[in-house]
Amino acid sequence: MSDEPFIPLEMESGFYPVRNLRLKYTNQTDMYGDGLFYHAVETDYFSNRGDVLGIDYRYDSVKDINSISGSIWYLLPYNFAAGYSLERAIETEVTIEEKIRLIYQPACWSVELSSNYTPDDQIFMVTFRLANIGSPFGIDLPGGN
């Protein structure tokens, strides 16, 4: 027997009412009879180019979060892309999290400049990514074909 408590049961349902539009509902229920404590409704619109516009709502009684968020991911010319997201608490009108990203991504590598703000922290990052670097050297890395 284990003394570890059961994790909450999570249920998701998704619906595509029209092409390129996704609606998703997620909830979590306590395994000890306390009922539903987490609800999230997500909407995303995907353009044919790869742009994404999203609006989400989430309520979590355990973490005391009742928020709405919006995000956009926009493909720019010359292999650039930019993204922005903002999550705000509804009752207190406080920013929970704000992210800004700019990516340059040619064929097999990318560099990303990003900022992530929370009330407790501000992070600035430069991230370099290489794709398919192991294959020419005969190395099989996880996530490859």
Coordinates of N, CA and C in Angstrom, one line a residue, residues 8 12 17 26 36-37 39-40 47 49 52 56-57 61 72 86 94 100 102 109 113 121 124-126 140-141:
P8 N -5.7 14.3 -9.0 CA -7.1 14.6 -9.5 C -7.3 14.0 -10.8
E12 N -11.0 16.2 -20.5 CA -10.9 17.2 -21.6 C -11.9 16.8 -22.7
P17 N -15.9 23.7 -34.3 CA -17.2 24.1 -35.0 C -17.0 24.5 -36.4
T26 N -11.6 21.8 -20.2 CA -10.9 20.9 -19.3 C -11.4 21.2 -17.9
L36 N -15.6 19.2 -8.4 CA -14.7 19.9 -9.4 C -14.1 21.1 -8.8
F37 N -12.8 21.3 -9.0 CA -12.1 22.5 -8.5 C -11.4 23.2 -9.6
H39 N -11.6 24.5 -13.8 CA -12.3 24.6 -15.1 C -11.4 25.5 -16.0
A40 N -11.3 25.1 -17.3 CA -10.7 25.9 -18.3 C -11.4 25.8 -19.6
S47 N -4.7 30.3 -38.5 CA -4.8 30.8 -39.9 C -4.1 29.7 -40.8
R49 N -1.7 30.3 -42.7 CA -0.3 30.6 -42.7 C 0.4 30.1 -41.5
V52 N -1.7 32.2 -34.9 CA -2.6 31.6 -33.9 C -3.1 32.8 -33.1
D56 N -8.5 32.5 -23.5 CA -8.8 31.4 -22.6 C -9.3 31.9 -21.3
Y57 N -10.1 31.1 -20.6 CA -10.6 31.4 -19.2 C -10.2 30.2 -18.3
S61 N -9.9 26.7 -7.9 CA -10.2 27.1 -6.5 C -9.1 26.7 -5.6
I72 N -1.3 35.7 -29.0 CA -1.2 35.8 -30.5 C 0.2 35.3 -30.9
L86 N -0.9 37.4 -22.5 CA -1.2 38.1 -21.3 C -2.3 37.4 -20.5
V94 N -5.0 42.0 -11.7 CA -3.5 41.9 -11.5 C -3.0 41.0 -12.7
I100 N 6.5 37.8 -24.0 CA 6.8 38.4 -25.3 C 7.9 37.5 -26.0
L102 N 10.2 36.8 -29.8 CA 10.6 37.1 -31.1 C 11.6 36.0 -31.5
W109 N 17.8 25.8 -37.7 CA 18.2 26.3 -36.4 C 17.3 27.5 -36.1
L113 N 14.4 35.4 -28.7 CA 14.6 36.4 -27.6 C 13.2 36.5 -26.9
D121 N 8.7 37.8 -10.6 CA 9.9 37.6 -11.3 C 9.8 38.2 -12.7
F124 N 14.5 37.5 -18.8 CA 14.8 37.7 -20.2 C 15.7 36.6 -20.6
M125 N 15.4 36.0 -21.8 CA 16.2 34.9 -22.3 C 16.6 35.0 -23.8
V126 N 17.7 34.5 -24.1 CA 18.1 34.2 -25.5 C 18.3 32.7 -25.6
D140 N 21.8 9.0 -32.5 CA 20.4 8.9 -32.5 C 19.9 9.6 -31.2
L141 N 19.4 10.9 -31.4 CA 18.9 11.7 -30.2 C 17.4 11.5 -30.1

